[in-house]
Coordinates of N, CA, C and O and ligand atoms in Angstrom, one line a residue:
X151 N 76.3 164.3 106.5 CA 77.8 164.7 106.7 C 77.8 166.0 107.5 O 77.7 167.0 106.9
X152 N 77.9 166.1 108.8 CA 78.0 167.6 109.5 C 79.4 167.9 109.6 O 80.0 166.9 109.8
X153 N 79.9 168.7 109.5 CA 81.3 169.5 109.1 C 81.5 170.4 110.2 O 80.5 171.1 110.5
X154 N 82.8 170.5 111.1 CA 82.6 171.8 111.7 C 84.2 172.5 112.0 O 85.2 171.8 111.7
X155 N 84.2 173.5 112.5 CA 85.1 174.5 112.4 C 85.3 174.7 113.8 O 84.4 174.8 114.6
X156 N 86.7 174.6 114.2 CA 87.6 174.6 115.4 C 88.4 175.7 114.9 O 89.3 175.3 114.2
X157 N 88.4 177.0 115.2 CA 89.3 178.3 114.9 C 89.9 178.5 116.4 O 89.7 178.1 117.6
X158 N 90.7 179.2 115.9 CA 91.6 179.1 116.9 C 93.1 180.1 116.9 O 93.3 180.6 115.8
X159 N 94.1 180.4 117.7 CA 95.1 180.9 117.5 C 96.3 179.6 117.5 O 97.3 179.6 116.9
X160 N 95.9 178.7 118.2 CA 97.1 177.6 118.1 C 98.7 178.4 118.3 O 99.6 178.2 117.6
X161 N 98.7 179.1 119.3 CA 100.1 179.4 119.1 C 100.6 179.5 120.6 O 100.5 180.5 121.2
X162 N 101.2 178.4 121.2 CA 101.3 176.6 120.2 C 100.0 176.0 120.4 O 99.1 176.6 121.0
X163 N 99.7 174.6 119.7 CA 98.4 173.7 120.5 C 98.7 173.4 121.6 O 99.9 173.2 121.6
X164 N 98.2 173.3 122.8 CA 98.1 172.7 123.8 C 97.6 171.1 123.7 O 97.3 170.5 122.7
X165 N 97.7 170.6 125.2 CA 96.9 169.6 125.2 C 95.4 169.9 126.0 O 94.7 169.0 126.5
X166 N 95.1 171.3 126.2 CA 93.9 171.7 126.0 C 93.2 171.3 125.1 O 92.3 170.5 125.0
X167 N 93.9 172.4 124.1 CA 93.0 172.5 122.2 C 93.0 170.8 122.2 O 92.0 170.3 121.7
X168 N 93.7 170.1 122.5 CA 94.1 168.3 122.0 C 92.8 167.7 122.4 O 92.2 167.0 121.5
X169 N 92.2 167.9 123.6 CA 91.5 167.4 124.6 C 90.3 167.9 123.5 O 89.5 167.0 123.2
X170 N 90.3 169.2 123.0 CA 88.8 169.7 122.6 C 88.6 168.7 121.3 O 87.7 167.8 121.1
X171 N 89.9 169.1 120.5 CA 90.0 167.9 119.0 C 89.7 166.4 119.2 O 89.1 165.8 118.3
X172 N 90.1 165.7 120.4 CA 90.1 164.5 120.3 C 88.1 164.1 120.5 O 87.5 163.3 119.8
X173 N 87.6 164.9 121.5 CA 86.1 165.2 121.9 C 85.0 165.2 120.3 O 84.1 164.6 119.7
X174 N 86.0 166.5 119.9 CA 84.8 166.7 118.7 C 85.0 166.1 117.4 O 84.2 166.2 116.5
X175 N 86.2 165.4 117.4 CA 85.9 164.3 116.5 C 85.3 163.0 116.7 O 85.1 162.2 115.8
X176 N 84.8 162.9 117.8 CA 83.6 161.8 118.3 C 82.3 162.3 117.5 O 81.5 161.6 116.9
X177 N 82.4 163.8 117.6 CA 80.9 164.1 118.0 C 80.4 164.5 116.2 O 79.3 164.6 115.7
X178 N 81.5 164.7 115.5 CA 81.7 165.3 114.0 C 81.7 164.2 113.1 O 82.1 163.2 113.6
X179 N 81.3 164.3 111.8 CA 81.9 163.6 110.7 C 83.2 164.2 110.1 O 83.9 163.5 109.5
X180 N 83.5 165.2 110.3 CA 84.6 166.1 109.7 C 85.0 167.8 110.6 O 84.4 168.8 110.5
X181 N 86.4 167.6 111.4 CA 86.5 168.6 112.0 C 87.6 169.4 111.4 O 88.6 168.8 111.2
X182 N 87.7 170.9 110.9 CA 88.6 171.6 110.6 C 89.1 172.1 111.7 O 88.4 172.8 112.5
X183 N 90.4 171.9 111.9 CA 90.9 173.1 113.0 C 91.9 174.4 112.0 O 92.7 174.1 111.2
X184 N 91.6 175.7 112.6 CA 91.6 176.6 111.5 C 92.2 177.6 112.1 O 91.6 178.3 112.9
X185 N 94.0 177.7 111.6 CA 94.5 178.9 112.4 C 94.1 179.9 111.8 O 94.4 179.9 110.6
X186 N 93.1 181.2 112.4 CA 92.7 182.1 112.4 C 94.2 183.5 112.2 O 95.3 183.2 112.6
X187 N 94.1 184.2 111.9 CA 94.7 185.1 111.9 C 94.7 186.0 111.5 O 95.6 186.2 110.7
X188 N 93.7 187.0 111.8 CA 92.7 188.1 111.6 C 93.3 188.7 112.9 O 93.3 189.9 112.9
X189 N 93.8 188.3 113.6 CA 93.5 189.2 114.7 C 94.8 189.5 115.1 O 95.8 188.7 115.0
X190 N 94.8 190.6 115.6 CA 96.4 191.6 116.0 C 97.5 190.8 116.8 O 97.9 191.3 117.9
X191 N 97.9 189.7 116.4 CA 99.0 189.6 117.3 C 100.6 189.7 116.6 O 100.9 188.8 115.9
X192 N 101.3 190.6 116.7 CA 102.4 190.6 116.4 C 103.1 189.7 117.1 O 103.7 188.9 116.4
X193 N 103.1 189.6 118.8 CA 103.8 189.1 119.3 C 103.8 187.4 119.4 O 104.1 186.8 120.4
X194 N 103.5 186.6 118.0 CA 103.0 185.6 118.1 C 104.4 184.8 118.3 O 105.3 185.6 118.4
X195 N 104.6 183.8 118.4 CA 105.4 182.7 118.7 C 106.3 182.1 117.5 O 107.5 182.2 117.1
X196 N 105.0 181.4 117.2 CA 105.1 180.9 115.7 C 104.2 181.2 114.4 O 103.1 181.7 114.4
X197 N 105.1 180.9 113.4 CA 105.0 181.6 111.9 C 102.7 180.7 111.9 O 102.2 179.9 112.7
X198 N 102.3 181.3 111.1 CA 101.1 180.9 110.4 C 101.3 179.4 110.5 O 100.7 178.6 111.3
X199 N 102.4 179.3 109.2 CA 102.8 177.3 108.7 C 103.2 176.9 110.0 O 102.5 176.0 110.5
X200 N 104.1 177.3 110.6 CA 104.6 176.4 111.8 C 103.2 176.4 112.6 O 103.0 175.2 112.8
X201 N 102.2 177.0 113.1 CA 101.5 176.0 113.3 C 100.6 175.0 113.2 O 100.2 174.3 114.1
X202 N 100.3 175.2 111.5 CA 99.3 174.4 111.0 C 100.1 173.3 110.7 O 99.6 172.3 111.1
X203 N 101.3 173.2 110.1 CA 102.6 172.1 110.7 C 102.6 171.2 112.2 O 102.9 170.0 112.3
X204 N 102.2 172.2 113.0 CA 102.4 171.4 114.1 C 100.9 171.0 114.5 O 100.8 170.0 115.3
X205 N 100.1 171.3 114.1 CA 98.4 170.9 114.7 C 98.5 169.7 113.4 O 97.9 168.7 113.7
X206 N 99.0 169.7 112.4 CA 99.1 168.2 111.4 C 99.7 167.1 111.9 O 99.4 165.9 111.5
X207 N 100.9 167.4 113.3 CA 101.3 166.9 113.3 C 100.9 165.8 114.6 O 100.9 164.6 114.7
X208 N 100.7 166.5 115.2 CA 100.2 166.3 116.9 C 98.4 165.6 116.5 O 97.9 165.1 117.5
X209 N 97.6 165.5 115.4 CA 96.5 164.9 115.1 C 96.5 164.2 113.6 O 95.7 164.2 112.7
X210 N 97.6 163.5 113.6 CA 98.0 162.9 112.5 C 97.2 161.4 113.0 O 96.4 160.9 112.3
X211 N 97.4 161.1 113.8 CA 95.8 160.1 113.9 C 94.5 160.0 114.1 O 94.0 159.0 114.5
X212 N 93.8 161.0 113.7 CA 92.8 161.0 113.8 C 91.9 161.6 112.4 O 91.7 162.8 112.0
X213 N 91.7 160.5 111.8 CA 91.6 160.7 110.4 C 90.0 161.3 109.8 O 89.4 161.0 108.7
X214 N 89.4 162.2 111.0 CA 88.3 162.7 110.0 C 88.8 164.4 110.6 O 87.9 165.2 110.6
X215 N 90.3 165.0 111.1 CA 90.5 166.0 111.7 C 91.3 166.6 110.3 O 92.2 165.9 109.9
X216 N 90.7 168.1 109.6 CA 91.6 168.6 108.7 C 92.0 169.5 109.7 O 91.6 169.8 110.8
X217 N 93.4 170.2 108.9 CA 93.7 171.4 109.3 C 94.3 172.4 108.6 O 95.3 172.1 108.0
X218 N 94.0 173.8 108.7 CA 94.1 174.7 107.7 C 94.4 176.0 108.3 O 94.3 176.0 109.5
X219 N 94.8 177.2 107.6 CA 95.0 178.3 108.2 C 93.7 179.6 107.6 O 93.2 179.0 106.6
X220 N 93.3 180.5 107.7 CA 92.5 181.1 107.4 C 92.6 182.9 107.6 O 92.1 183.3 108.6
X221 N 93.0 183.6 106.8 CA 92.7 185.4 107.3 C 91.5 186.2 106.7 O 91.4 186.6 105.6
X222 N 90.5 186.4 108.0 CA 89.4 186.9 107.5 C 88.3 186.1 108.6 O 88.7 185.6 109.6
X223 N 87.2 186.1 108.4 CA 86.2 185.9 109.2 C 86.0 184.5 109.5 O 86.3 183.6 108.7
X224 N 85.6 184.1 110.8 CA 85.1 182.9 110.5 C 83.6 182.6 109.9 O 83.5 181.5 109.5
X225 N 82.7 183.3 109.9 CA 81.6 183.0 109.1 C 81.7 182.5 107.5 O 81.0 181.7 106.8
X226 N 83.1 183.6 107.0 CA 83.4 183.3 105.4 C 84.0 182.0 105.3 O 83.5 181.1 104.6
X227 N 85.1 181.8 106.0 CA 85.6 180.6 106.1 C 84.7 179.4 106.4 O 85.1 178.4 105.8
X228 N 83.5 179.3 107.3 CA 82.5 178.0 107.6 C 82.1 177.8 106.3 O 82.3 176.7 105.7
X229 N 81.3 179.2 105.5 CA 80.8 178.9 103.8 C 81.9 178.6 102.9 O 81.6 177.9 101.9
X230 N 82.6 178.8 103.0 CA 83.7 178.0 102.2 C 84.0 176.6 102.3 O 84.5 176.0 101.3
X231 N 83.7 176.1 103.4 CA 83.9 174.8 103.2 C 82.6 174.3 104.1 O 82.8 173.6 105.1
X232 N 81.5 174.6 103.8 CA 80.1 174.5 104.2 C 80.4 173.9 105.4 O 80.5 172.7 105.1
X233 N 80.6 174.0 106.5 CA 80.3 174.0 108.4 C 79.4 175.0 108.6 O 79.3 176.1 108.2
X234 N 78.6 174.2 109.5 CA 77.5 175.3 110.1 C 77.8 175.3 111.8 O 76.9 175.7 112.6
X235 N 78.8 174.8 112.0 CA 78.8 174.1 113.5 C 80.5 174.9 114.1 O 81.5 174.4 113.6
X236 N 80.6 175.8 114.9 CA 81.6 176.1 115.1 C 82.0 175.6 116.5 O 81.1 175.7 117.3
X237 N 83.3 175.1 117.1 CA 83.7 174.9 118.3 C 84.6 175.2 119.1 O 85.8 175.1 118.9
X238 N 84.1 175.7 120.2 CA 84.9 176.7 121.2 C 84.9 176.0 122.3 O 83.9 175.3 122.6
X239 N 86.3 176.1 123.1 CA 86.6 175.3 124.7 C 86.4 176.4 125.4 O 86.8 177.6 125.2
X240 N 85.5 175.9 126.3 CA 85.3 176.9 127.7 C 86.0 176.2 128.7 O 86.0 175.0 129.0
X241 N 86.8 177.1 129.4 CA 87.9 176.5 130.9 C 87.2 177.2 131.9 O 87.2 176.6 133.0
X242 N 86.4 178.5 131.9 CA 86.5 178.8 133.1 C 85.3 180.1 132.8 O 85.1 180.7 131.7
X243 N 84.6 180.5 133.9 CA 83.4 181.4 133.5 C 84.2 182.9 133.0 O 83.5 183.8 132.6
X244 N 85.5 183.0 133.2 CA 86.1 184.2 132.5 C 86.2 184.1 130.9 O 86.4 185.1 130.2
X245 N 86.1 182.6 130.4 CA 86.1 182.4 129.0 C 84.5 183.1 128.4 O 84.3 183.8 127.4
X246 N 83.6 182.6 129.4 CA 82.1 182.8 129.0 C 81.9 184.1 128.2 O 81.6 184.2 127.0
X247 N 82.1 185.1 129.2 CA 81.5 186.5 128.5 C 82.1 186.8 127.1 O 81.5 187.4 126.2
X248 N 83.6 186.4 126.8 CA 84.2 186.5 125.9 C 83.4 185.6 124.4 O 82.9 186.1 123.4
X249 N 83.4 184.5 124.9 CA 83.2 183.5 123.8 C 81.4 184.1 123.8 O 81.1 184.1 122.6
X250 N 80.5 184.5 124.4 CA 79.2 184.2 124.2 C 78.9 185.4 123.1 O 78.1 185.4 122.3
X251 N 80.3 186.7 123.6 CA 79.9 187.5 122.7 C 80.5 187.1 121.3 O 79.6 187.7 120.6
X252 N 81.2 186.6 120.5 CA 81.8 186.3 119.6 C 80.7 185.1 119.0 O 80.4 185.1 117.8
X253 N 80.2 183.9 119.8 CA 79.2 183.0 119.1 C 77.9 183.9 118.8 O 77.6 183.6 117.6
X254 N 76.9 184.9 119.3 CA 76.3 185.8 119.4 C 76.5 186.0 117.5 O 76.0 185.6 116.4
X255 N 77.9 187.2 118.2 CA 78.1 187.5 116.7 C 77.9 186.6 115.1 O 77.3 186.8 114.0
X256 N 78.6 185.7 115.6 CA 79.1 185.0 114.5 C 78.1 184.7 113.8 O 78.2 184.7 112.5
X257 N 76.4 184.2 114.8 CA 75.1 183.5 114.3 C 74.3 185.1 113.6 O 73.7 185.2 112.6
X258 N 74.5 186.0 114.4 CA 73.7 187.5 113.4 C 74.7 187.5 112.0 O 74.1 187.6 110.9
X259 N 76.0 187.5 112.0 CA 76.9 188.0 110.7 C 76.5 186.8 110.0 O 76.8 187.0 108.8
X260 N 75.9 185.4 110.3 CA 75.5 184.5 109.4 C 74.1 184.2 108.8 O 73.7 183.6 107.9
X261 N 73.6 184.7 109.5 CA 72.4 184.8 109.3 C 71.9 183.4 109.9 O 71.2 182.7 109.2
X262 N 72.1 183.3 110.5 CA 71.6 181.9 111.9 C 72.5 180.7 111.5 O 72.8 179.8 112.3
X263 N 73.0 180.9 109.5 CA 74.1 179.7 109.3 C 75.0 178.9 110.3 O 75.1 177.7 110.5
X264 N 75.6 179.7 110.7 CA 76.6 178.7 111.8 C 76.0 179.2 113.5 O 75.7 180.4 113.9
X265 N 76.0 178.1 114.3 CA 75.9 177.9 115.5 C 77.2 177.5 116.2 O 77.9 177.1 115.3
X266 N 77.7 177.5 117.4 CA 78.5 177.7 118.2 C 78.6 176.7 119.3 O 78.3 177.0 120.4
X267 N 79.1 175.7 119.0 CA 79.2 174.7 119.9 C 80.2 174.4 120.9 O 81.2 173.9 120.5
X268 N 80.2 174.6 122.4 CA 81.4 174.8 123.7 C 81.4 173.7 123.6 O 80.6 173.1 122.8
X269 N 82.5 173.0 124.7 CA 83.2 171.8 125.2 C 83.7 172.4 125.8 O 84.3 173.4 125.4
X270 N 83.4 171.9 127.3 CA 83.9 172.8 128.7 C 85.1 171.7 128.8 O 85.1 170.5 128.6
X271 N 86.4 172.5 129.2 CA 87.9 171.3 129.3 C 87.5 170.3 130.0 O 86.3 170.3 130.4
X272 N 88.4 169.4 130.3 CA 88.7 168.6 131.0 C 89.5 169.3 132.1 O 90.5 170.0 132.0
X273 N 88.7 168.9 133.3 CA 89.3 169.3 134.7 C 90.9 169.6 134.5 O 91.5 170.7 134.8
X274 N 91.6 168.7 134.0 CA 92.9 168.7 134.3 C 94.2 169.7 133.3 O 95.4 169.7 133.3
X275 N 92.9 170.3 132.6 CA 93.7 171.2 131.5 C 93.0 172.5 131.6 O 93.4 173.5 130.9
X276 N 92.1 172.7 132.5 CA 91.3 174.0 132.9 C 92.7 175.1 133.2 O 92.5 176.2 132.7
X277 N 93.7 175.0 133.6 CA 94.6 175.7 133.5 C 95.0 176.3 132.2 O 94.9 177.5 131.9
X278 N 95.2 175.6 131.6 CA 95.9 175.5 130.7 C 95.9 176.6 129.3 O 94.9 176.5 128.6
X279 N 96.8 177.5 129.0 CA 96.5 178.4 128.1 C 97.7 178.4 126.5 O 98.6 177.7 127.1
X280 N 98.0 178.5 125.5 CA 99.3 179.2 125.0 C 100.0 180.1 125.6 O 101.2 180.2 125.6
X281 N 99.0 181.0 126.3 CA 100.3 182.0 127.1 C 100.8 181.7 127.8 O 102.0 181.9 127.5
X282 N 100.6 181.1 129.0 CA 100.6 180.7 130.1 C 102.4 179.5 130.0 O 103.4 179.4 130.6
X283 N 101.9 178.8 128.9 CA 103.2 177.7 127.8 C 104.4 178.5 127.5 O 105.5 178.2 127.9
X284 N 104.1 179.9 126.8 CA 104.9 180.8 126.7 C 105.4 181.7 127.2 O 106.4 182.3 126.8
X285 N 104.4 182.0 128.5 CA 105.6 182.1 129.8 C 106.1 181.4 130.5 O 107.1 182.0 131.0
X286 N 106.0 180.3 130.8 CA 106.9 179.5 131.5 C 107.9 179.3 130.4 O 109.0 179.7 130.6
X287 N 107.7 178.7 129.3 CA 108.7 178.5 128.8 C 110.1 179.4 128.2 O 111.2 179.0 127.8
X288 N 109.4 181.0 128.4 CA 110.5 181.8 128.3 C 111.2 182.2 129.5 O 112.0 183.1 129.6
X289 N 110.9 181.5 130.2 CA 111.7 181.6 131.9 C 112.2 180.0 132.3 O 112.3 179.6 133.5
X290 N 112.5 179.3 131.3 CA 113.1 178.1 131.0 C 112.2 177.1 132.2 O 112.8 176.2 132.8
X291 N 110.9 177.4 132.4 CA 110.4 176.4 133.0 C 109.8 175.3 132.5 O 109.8 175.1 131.3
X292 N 109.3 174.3 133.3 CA 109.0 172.6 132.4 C 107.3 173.0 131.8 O 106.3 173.4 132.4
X293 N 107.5 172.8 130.4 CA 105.9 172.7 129.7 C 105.3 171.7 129.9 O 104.1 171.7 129.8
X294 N 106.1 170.1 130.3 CA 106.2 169.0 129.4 C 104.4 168.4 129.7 O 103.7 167.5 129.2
X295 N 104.0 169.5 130.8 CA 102.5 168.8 131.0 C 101.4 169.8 130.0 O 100.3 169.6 129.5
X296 N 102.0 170.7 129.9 CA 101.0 171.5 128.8 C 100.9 171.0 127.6 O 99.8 170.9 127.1
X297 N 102.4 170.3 126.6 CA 101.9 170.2 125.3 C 102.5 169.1 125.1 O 103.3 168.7 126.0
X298 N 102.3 168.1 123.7 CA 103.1 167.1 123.5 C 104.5 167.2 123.7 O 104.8 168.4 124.0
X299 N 105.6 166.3 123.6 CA 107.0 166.8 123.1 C 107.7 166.7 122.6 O 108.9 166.6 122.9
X300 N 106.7 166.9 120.9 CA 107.6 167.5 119.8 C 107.2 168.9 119.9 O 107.7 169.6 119.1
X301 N 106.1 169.6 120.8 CA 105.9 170.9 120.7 C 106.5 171.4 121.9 O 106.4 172.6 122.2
X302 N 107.1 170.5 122.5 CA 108.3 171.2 123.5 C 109.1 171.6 123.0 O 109.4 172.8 122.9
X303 N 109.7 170.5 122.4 CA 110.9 170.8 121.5 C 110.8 172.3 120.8 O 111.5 173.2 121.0
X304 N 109.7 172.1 119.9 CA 109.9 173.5 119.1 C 109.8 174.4 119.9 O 110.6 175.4 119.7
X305 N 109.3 174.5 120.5 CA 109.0 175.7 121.5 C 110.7 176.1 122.6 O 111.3 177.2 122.9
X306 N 110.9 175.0 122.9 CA 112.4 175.4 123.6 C 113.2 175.7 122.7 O 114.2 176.2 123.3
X307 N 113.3 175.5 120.9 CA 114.2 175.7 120.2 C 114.0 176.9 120.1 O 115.0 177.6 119.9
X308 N 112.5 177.7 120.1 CA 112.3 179.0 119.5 C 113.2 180.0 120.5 O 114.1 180.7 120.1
X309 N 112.5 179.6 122.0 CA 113.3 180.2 123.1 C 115.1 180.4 123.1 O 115.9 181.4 123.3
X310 N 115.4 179.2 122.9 CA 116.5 179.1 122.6 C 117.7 179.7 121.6 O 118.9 179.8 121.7
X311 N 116.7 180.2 120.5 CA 117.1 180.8 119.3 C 117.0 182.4 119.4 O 117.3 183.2 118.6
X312 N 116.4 182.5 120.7 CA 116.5 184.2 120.9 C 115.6 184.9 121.0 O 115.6 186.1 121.1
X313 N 114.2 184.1 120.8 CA 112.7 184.2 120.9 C 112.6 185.0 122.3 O 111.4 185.1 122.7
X314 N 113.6 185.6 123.0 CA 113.2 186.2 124.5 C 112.2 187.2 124.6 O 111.9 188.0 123.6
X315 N 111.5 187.3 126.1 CA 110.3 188.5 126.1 C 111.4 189.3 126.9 O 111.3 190.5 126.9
X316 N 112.4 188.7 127.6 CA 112.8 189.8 128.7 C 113.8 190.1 128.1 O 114.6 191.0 128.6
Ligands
ADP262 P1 91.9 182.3 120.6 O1 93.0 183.3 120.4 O2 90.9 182.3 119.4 O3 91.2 182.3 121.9 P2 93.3 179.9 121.3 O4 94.2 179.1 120.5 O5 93.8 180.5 122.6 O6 92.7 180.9 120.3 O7 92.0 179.0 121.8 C1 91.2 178.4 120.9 C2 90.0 177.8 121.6 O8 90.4 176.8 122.4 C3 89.2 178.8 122.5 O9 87.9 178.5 122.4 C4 89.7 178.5 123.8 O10 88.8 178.8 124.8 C5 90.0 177.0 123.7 N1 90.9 176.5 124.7 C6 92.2 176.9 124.9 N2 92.8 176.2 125.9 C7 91.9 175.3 126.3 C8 91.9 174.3 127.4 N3 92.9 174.2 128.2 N4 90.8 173.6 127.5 C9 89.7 173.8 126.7 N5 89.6 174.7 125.7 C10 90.7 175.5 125.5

């Protein structure tokens, strides 16, 4: 049974992150995708739940895909639910130096326990970011190619509710 860990910010999923999920559940017996949130963003979008809500919702068919939220490391989190296999989308060689230093890490703070597995996008989502979703969409432009759309929806409802950057 190999187990593996998809961390992430999810705020929102894309049909990037979708593209990575739909991949590594071929490749997995069991994939966790795991909103992280350790890390400083105030200016987030959506709540923690709203998006582990919406990543339940958007891979509700694909029945070896869990999903969970997590604050604190991902090395603690892999031993918690024994993954030794962690998965990161690479779009573009600007993701590289980022991600190589964080897989690096993650295999010294584990003690070689978890390894670091990329999935380079799909050509047609190599754009494609949460920010990028959340700027257009706070300038009332069309997402409808970035994310499903019921994550339009929410996302134009946020906007709409006063969610403004400007
Ligand atoms: P983080 O804040 O940890 O980078 P994100 O939710 O932005 O969280 O991204 C999670 C992972 O998904 C990262 O490894 C990122 O490179 C990858 N990813 C994001 N968008 C895409 C995409 N369009 N194609 C492939 N991988 C992607």
């Amino acid at each position: 049974m190999i187990r593996a860990v998809y961390p992430g910010s999810f705020d929102p999923v894309t049909y990037g992150h979708l593209d990575v999920i739909r991949r590594s559940s071929r490749m997995f017996d069991e994939v966790t995708v795991c909103v992280m949130y350790n890390k400083d963003k105030r200016d987030s979008l959506f709540s923690v739940d709203e998006r582990v809500k919406m990543l339940k919702d958007v891979t509700k068919d694909l029945p070896n895909i869990k999903v969970d939220a997590y604050y604190g490391l991902l090395i603690d989190y892999a031993a918690e639910i024994g993954a030794h296999v962690s998965i990161r989308g690479l779009r573009a060689v600007t993701d590289f130096e980022y991600e190589l230093q964080i897989a690096q890490t993650n295999r010294l703070l584990s003690n070689g326990s978890i390894d670091t597995v990329f999935l380079t996008t799909s050509l047609e989502y190599a754009y494609l970011s949460s920010s990028s979703v959340k700027e257009i969409a706070s300038f009332g432009g069309d997402i409808s190619m970035c994310v499903p759309p019921e994550i339009e929806k929410l996302v134009r409802d946020k906007y709409a509710a006063g969610h403004a950057k400007h």
